[in-house]
Amino acid sequence: MINKDYFKYLIKQNKKYLILIYVVGIIIPFLTLNSLIPDPYVDYQIARIPGMISLIYGFALSCIVPIYLFSFLQKKKSNILYFSLPIKKESLYITTSLFSYFLTLLPVVIYQIIGQCITLSYGAVLSPSTFILAIFITIVHMLAVNSIVTFVILLTQNIVDSFICSFAYFSLPLVIYIALDTCATRVVDKIMLGTGNYTQALKAILSYASPVYNGLFQLNNLSSENVSRSPIIVWVIIGILLIVINYFLYSKRTIEQSETYTKSVFMYPLIITLSILSLLLFTYAPNKFKTNILPFGIIFMIYLIMYYFSKRKVYFTWKIPVLYIVLIISCVGFSSIYSNTQGFHTLYETPPASALESASASFAFNTDYETRNPLVYKDVEVTDIGFNTHSRHAKEQKNLNKKFVEFINEIMDKKLITSYNGFFDEPHAVYYQIFVSYSTKNSNLHPYIPSERDYIIEEKNIKEVLDILAKYKLYKYIS
């Protein structure tokens, strides 16, 4: 249970910080929003600004405040002092945690309310349900960040480790995503025909792995009905689980765990493993053994430095090279499986016609000679030909989407598209490109990022491609 006397003591002891946090939360909306210039074309964007800025402010508080309030756990003298207070250990944790929420959540919610009131003058009004959703998103993701930082503090055993591991926990999701995307892109370059954002499905990882990313993403797409809200529920569950886990970790925390090196498997061992695996994925070149030797050697040295720093001593054990070999095998295995399963069945040139919302295409002409001109097809230059399947009539649009998929599949089946892989190894005097963009129904977490493809069509094939385009009666959509 909460100890009211200790809660009052915390307020009195941290009065200056309380005033500063609340004053900043009130002043910033006026400083940031009053400088905006009303624009009827972007008023819908203005309504998102208070939520975005307040959540960034909230994340900063949610990282700093728990470290400050629970810093006594990292020092033996402070531990002895706090644990000798006439307060039950569990009550001490609950009271400190609630004060942490009081110090972070309330000023940020006030910030959002003031911010939305200011945006009223711009005519950018959120509906009551959308505003409540914004508050809910803010609270959920701030609690998640607060709980993660508290979890790290309870498992680390000195102040340096608590800062390093907290930073790692929030930066690793982005590092892992970049590494996976880089490795996946190298695979895509070898197995797919064109270039484009084939690997965009991997972005879903960030929403489920990073409360910071997902919170900002959800607020940025607050008014969109197509954005999946399932990651919010996931972070609600994670936040509640961590609060319960933190309670038990605190109740079992001993004085002897202070001012020593951190031993928990969820801290340095996990962080080092994921960091090194990310570096391996980032540098790995498929089917190029000699190319990988140098970067893998450098990464092994980084691995040794990180490992010995975590142990605070240098020694040899077979576990060190064995784990590194396992990580290399994992890296190669991911690349191989991603290639053999077509990106876990997420890679495709065109989606099924039934999943297609709309599509568009346009042509480009490239030449080394200034005197060369693009092909003229039916009295129209190729670069002026394009089409868009969007239609006011659902039945017509469905039919056009089907034709679009059939058109792309046919020119691929007839090998009229030349693979990007190796095409530019030799100079080409003339070639064409077809840029394809399409959006799909229920396009996961990112409805505003259309799938884009860029294909090469050699000069000898361009007329046949246009004939097929005309056969499906798509050529009539001329820009």
CSV table of N, CA and C in Angstrom, one decimal, residues 349-447:
chain,number,residue,atom,x,y,z
A,349,GLU,N,6.5,-9.0,-56.2
A,349,GLU,CA,6.6,-7.9,-57.1
A,349,GLU,C,5.2,-7.1,-57.2
A,350,THR,N,4.2,-7.9,-57.2
A,350,THR,CA,2.8,-7.3,-57.1
A,350,THR,C,2.0,-8.1,-56.1
A,351,PRO,N,1.1,-7.4,-55.4
A,351,PRO,CA,0.2,-8.1,-54.5
A,351,PRO,C,-0.9,-8.8,-55.2
A,352,PRO,N,-1.7,-9.7,-54.6
A,352,PRO,CA,-2.9,-10.2,-55.2
A,352,PRO,C,-3.8,-9.1,-55.6
A,353,ALA,N,-4.5,-9.2,-56.7
A,353,ALA,CA,-5.5,-8.2,-57.1
A,353,ALA,C,-6.5,-7.9,-56.1
A,354,SER,N,-6.9,-9.0,-55.3
A,354,SER,CA,-7.9,-8.8,-54.3
A,354,SER,C,-7.4,-7.9,-53.1
A,355,ALA,N,-6.1,-7.8,-52.9
A,355,ALA,CA,-5.6,-7.0,-51.8
A,355,ALA,C,-5.2,-5.6,-52.3
A,356,LEU,N,-5.3,-5.4,-53.5
A,356,LEU,CA,-4.9,-4.1,-54.1
A,356,LEU,C,-6.0,-3.0,-53.9
A,357,GLU,N,-5.5,-1.9,-53.3
A,357,GLU,CA,-6.4,-0.7,-53.2
A,357,GLU,C,-6.4,0.2,-54.4
A,358,SER,N,-5.2,0.5,-54.9
A,358,SER,CA,-5.0,1.3,-56.1
A,358,SER,C,-3.6,1.2,-56.5
A,359,ALA,N,-3.3,1.5,-57.8
A,359,ALA,CA,-2.0,1.4,-58.4
A,359,ALA,C,-1.8,2.5,-59.4
A,360,SER,N,-0.5,2.8,-59.6
A,360,SER,CA,-0.2,3.7,-60.7
A,360,SER,C,1.2,3.4,-61.3
A,361,ALA,N,1.5,3.9,-62.5
A,361,ALA,CA,2.8,3.6,-63.1
A,361,ALA,C,3.1,4.8,-64.1
A,362,SER,N,4.4,5.0,-64.3
A,362,SER,CA,4.9,6.0,-65.2
A,362,SER,C,6.2,5.5,-65.8
A,363,PHE,N,6.6,6.1,-66.9
A,363,PHE,CA,7.8,5.6,-67.6
A,363,PHE,C,8.8,6.8,-67.6
A,364,ALA,N,10.1,6.3,-67.7
A,364,ALA,CA,11.2,7.3,-67.8
A,364,ALA,C,12.2,6.8,-68.9
A,365,PHE,N,12.8,7.8,-69.5
A,365,PHE,CA,13.7,7.5,-70.6
A,365,PHE,C,15.1,7.9,-70.2
A,366,ASN,N,16.1,7.0,-70.4
A,366,ASN,CA,17.5,7.4,-70.0
A,366,ASN,C,18.4,7.1,-71.2
A,367,THR,N,19.3,8.1,-71.5
A,367,THR,CA,20.2,7.9,-72.6
A,367,THR,C,21.5,8.7,-72.4
A,368,ASP,N,22.6,8.2,-73.0
A,368,ASP,CA,23.9,8.9,-72.9
A,368,ASP,C,24.0,9.9,-74.0
A,369,TYR,N,23.1,9.9,-75.0
A,369,TYR,CA,23.2,10.8,-76.1
A,369,TYR,C,22.2,11.9,-76.1
A,370,GLU,N,22.6,13.1,-76.3
A,370,GLU,CA,21.7,14.2,-76.2
A,370,GLU,C,20.7,14.2,-77.4
A,371,THR,N,21.1,13.6,-78.5
A,371,THR,CA,20.3,13.6,-79.7
A,371,THR,C,19.2,12.6,-79.7
A,372,ARG,N,19.3,11.6,-78.8
A,372,ARG,CA,18.3,10.5,-78.8
A,372,ARG,C,17.0,11.0,-78.1
A,373,ASN,N,15.9,10.6,-78.6
A,373,ASN,CA,14.6,10.9,-78.0
A,373,ASN,C,13.9,9.7,-77.7
A,374,PRO,N,13.0,9.8,-76.7
A,374,PRO,CA,12.2,8.6,-76.3
A,374,PRO,C,11.3,8.1,-77.4
A,375,LEU,N,10.9,6.9,-77.4
A,375,LEU,CA,10.0,6.3,-78.4
A,375,LEU,C,8.7,7.0,-78.4
A,376,VAL,N,8.1,7.2,-79.6
A,376,VAL,CA,6.7,7.8,-79.7
A,376,VAL,C,5.8,6.6,-80.0
A,377,TYR,N,4.8,6.4,-79.1
A,377,TYR,CA,3.9,5.3,-79.2
A,377,TYR,C,2.5,5.9,-79.4
A,378,LYS,N,1.9,5.6,-80.5
A,378,LYS,CA,0.5,6.1,-80.8
A,378,LYS,C,0.5,7.6,-80.6
A,379,ASP,N,1.5,8.3,-81.2
A,379,ASP,CA,1.6,9.7,-81.2
A,379,ASP,C,1.8,10.3,-79.8
A,380,VAL,N,2.2,9.5,-78.9
A,380,VAL,CA,2.5,10.0,-77.6
A,380,VAL,C,3.9,9.5,-77.1
A,381,GLU,N,4.8,10.4,-76.6
A,381,GLU,CA,6.1,10.0,-76.1
A,381,GLU,C,5.9,9.0,-74.9
A,382,VAL,N,6.8,8.1,-74.8
A,382,VAL,CA,6.7,7.1,-73.7
A,382,VAL,C,6.7,7.8,-72.3
A,383,THR,N,7.5,8.8,-72.2
A,383,THR,CA,7.5,9.5,-70.9
A,383,THR,C,6.2,10.2,-70.5
A,384,ASP,N,5.3,10.3,-71.5
A,384,ASP,CA,4.0,11.0,-71.2
A,384,ASP,C,2.9,9.9,-71.0
A,385,ILE,N,3.3,8.7,-71.0
A,385,ILE,CA,2.3,7.6,-70.8
A,385,ILE,C,2.4,7.2,-69.4
A,386,GLY,N,1.2,7.0,-68.8
A,386,GLY,CA,1.1,6.6,-67.4
A,386,GLY,C,-0.3,6.2,-67.2
A,387,PHE,N,-0.6,5.6,-66.0
A,387,PHE,CA,-1.9,5.2,-65.7
A,387,PHE,C,-2.1,5.1,-64.2
A,388,ASN,N,-3.4,5.2,-63.8
A,388,ASN,CA,-3.7,5.2,-62.4
A,388,ASN,C,-5.0,4.4,-62.3
A,389,THR,N,-5.1,3.4,-61.4
A,389,THR,CA,-6.3,2.6,-61.3
A,389,THR,C,-7.4,3.2,-60.4
A,390,HIS,N,-7.1,4.3,-59.8
A,390,HIS,CA,-8.1,5.0,-58.9
A,390,HIS,C,-9.3,5.4,-59.7
A,391,SER,N,-10.5,5.0,-59.2
A,391,SER,CA,-11.7,5.4,-59.8
A,391,SER,C,-12.8,5.6,-58.7
A,392,ARG,N,-13.8,6.5,-59.1
A,392,ARG,CA,-14.9,6.8,-58.2
A,392,ARG,C,-15.8,5.6,-58.0
A,393,HIS,N,-15.8,4.7,-59.0
A,393,HIS,CA,-16.7,3.5,-59.0
A,393,HIS,C,-15.9,2.3,-58.5
A,394,ALA,N,-16.3,1.7,-57.5
A,394,ALA,CA,-15.6,0.6,-56.8
A,394,ALA,C,-15.5,-0.6,-57.8
A,395,LYS,N,-16.5,-0.9,-58.6
A,395,LYS,CA,-16.5,-2.0,-59.5
A,395,LYS,C,-15.4,-1.8,-60.6
A,396,GLU,N,-15.4,-0.5,-61.1
A,396,GLU,CA,-14.4,-0.2,-62.2
A,396,GLU,C,-13.0,-0.3,-61.6
A,397,GLN,N,-12.8,0.2,-60.4
A,397,GLN,CA,-11.5,0.2,-59.8
A,397,GLN,C,-11.0,-1.2,-59.6
A,398,LYS,N,-11.9,-2.1,-59.1
A,398,LYS,CA,-11.5,-3.5,-58.9
A,398,LYS,C,-11.1,-4.1,-60.2
A,399,ASN,N,-11.8,-3.8,-61.3
A,399,ASN,CA,-11.4,-4.3,-62.6
A,399,ASN,C,-10.1,-3.8,-63.1
A,400,LEU,N,-9.8,-2.5,-62.9
A,400,LEU,CA,-8.5,-1.9,-63.3
A,400,LEU,C,-7.4,-2.5,-62.5
A,401,ASN,N,-7.6,-2.7,-61.2
A,401,ASN,CA,-6.6,-3.3,-60.3
A,401,ASN,C,-6.2,-4.7,-60.8
A,402,LYS,N,-7.2,-5.5,-61.3
A,402,LYS,CA,-7.0,-6.8,-61.8
A,402,LYS,C,-6.1,-6.7,-63.1
A,403,LYS,N,-6.5,-5.8,-64.0
A,403,LYS,CA,-5.7,-5.6,-65.2
A,403,LYS,C,-4.3,-5.2,-64.9
A,404,PHE,N,-4.1,-4.3,-63.9
A,404,PHE,CA,-2.8,-3.9,-63.5
A,404,PHE,C,-1.9,-5.1,-63.1
A,405,VAL,N,-2.4,-5.9,-62.3
A,405,VAL,CA,-1.7,-7.1,-61.8
A,405,VAL,C,-1.3,-8.0,-63.0
A,406,GLU,N,-2.3,-8.2,-63.9
A,406,GLU,CA,-2.1,-9.1,-65.0
A,406,GLU,C,-1.0,-8.5,-66.0
A,407,PHE,N,-1.1,-7.2,-66.1
A,407,PHE,CA,-0.1,-6.5,-67.0
A,407,PHE,C,1.3,-6.7,-66.4
A,408,ILE,N,1.5,-6.4,-65.1
A,408,ILE,CA,2.9,-6.6,-64.6
A,408,ILE,C,3.3,-8.0,-64.6
A,409,ASN,N,2.4,-9.0,-64.3
A,409,ASN,CA,2.8,-10.4,-64.3
A,409,ASN,C,3.2,-10.8,-65.7
A,410,GLU,N,2.5,-10.3,-66.7
A,410,GLU,CA,2.7,-10.7,-68.1
A,410,GLU,C,4.1,-10.3,-68.6
A,411,ILE,N,4.4,-9.0,-68.3
A,411,ILE,CA,5.7,-8.5,-68.8
A,411,ILE,C,6.9,-9.2,-68.0
A,412,MET,N,6.6,-9.6,-66.8
A,412,MET,CA,7.6,-10.4,-66.1
A,412,MET,C,7.7,-11.8,-66.6
A,413,ASP,N,6.6,-12.4,-66.9
A,413,ASP,CA,6.6,-13.8,-67.5
A,413,ASP,C,7.3,-13.8,-68.8
A,414,LYS,N,7.1,-12.8,-69.6
A,414,LYS,CA,7.8,-12.7,-70.9
A,414,LYS,C,9.2,-12.2,-70.9
A,415,LYS,N,9.7,-12.0,-69.7
A,415,LYS,CA,11.1,-11.5,-69.4
A,415,LYS,C,11.4,-10.2,-70.2
A,416,LEU,N,10.4,-9.3,-70.1
A,416,LEU,CA,10.6,-8.0,-70.8
A,416,LEU,C,11.2,-7.0,-69.8
A,417,ILE,N,11.3,-7.4,-68.5
A,417,ILE,CA,11.9,-6.6,-67.5
A,417,ILE,C,13.3,-7.2,-67.2
A,418,THR,N,14.3,-6.3,-67.2
A,418,THR,CA,15.7,-6.7,-67.0
A,418,THR,C,16.0,-6.5,-65.5
A,419,SER,N,16.6,-7.5,-64.9
A,419,SER,CA,16.9,-7.4,-63.5
A,419,SER,C,17.9,-6.3,-63.2
A,420,TYR,N,17.7,-5.6,-62.1
A,420,TYR,CA,18.7,-4.5,-61.7
A,420,TYR,C,20.0,-5.1,-61.3
A,421,ASN,N,20.0,-6.4,-60.8
A,421,ASN,CA,21.2,-7.0,-60.3
A,421,ASN,C,22.2,-7.2,-61.5
A,422,GLY,N,23.3,-6.4,-61.4
A,422,GLY,CA,24.4,-6.5,-62.5
A,422,GLY,C,24.1,-5.7,-63.7
A,423,PHE,N,22.9,-5.0,-63.8
A,423,PHE,CA,22.6,-4.3,-65.1
A,423,PHE,C,23.6,-3.2,-65.3
A,424,PHE,N,24.0,-2.5,-64.3
A,424,PHE,CA,24.8,-1.3,-64.4
A,424,PHE,C,26.3,-1.6,-64.3
A,425,ASP,N,26.6,-2.9,-64.3
A,425,ASP,CA,28.1,-3.3,-64.4
A,425,ASP,C,28.7,-2.9,-65.7
A,426,GLU,N,27.8,-2.8,-66.8
A,426,GLU,CA,28.3,-2.4,-68.1
A,426,GLU,C,27.5,-1.1,-68.5
A,427,PRO,N,28.1,-0.3,-69.3
A,427,PRO,CA,27.4,1.0,-69.7
A,427,PRO,C,26.2,0.6,-70.7
A,428,HIS,N,25.2,1.3,-70.6
A,428,HIS,CA,24.0,1.1,-71.5
A,428,HIS,C,23.6,2.5,-72.1
A,429,ALA,N,23.6,2.5,-73.5
A,429,ALA,CA,23.4,3.8,-74.2
A,429,ALA,C,21.9,4.3,-73.9
A,430,VAL,N,21.0,3.3,-74.0
A,430,VAL,CA,19.6,3.7,-73.9
A,430,VAL,C,18.9,2.6,-73.1
A,431,TYR,N,18.0,3.0,-72.2
A,431,TYR,CA,17.1,2.1,-71.5
A,431,TYR,C,16.0,2.9,-70.9
A,432,TYR,N,14.9,2.2,-70.6
A,432,TYR,CA,13.7,2.8,-70.0
A,432,TYR,C,13.5,2.3,-68.6
A,433,GLN,N,12.7,3.0,-67.9
A,433,GLN,CA,12.3,2.6,-66.5
A,433,GLN,C,10.8,2.7,-66.4
A,434,ILE,N,10.2,1.8,-65.7
A,434,ILE,CA,8.8,1.9,-65.3
A,434,ILE,C,8.7,2.0,-63.8
A,435,PHE,N,8.1,3.0,-63.3
A,435,PHE,CA,8.0,3.2,-61.9
A,435,PHE,C,6.5,2.8,-61.5
A,436,VAL,N,6.4,1.9,-60.6
A,436,VAL,CA,5.1,1.4,-60.2
A,436,VAL,C,4.9,1.6,-58.7
A,437,SER,N,3.8,2.1,-58.3
A,437,SER,CA,3.4,2.4,-56.9
A,437,SER,C,2.0,1.8,-56.7
A,438,TYR,N,1.9,1.1,-55.6
A,438,TYR,CA,0.5,0.6,-55.2
A,438,TYR,C,0.3,0.6,-53.7
A,439,SER,N,-0.9,0.8,-53.3
A,439,SER,CA,-1.3,0.6,-51.9
A,439,SER,C,-2.2,-0.5,-51.8
A,440,THR,N,-2.1,-1.2,-50.6
A,440,THR,CA,-2.9,-2.4,-50.4
A,440,THR,C,-3.9,-2.2,-49.3
A,441,LYS,N,-5.0,-2.9,-49.2
A,441,LYS,CA,-6.0,-2.8,-48.2
A,441,LYS,C,-5.4,-3.4,-46.9
A,442,ASN,N,-5.7,-2.7,-45.8
A,442,ASN,CA,-5.1,-3.1,-44.5
A,442,ASN,C,-3.6,-3.3,-44.5
A,443,SER,N,-2.9,-2.2,-45.0
A,443,SER,CA,-1.5,-2.4,-45.3
A,443,SER,C,-0.7,-2.2,-44.0
A,444,ASN,N,-0.9,-3.2,-43.1
A,444,ASN,CA,-0.2,-3.3,-41.8
A,444,ASN,C,-0.2,-2.0,-41.1
A,445,LEU,N,1.0,-1.6,-40.6
A,445,LEU,CA,1.0,-0.4,-39.7
A,445,LEU,C,1.3,0.9,-40.4
A,446,HIS,N,1.6,0.8,-41.7
A,446,HIS,CA,2.1,2.0,-42.4
A,446,HIS,C,1.3,2.3,-43.7
A,447,PRO,N,0.0,2.7,-43.6
A,447,PRO,CA,-0.8,2.9,-44.7
A,447,PRO,C,-0.3,4.1,-45.6
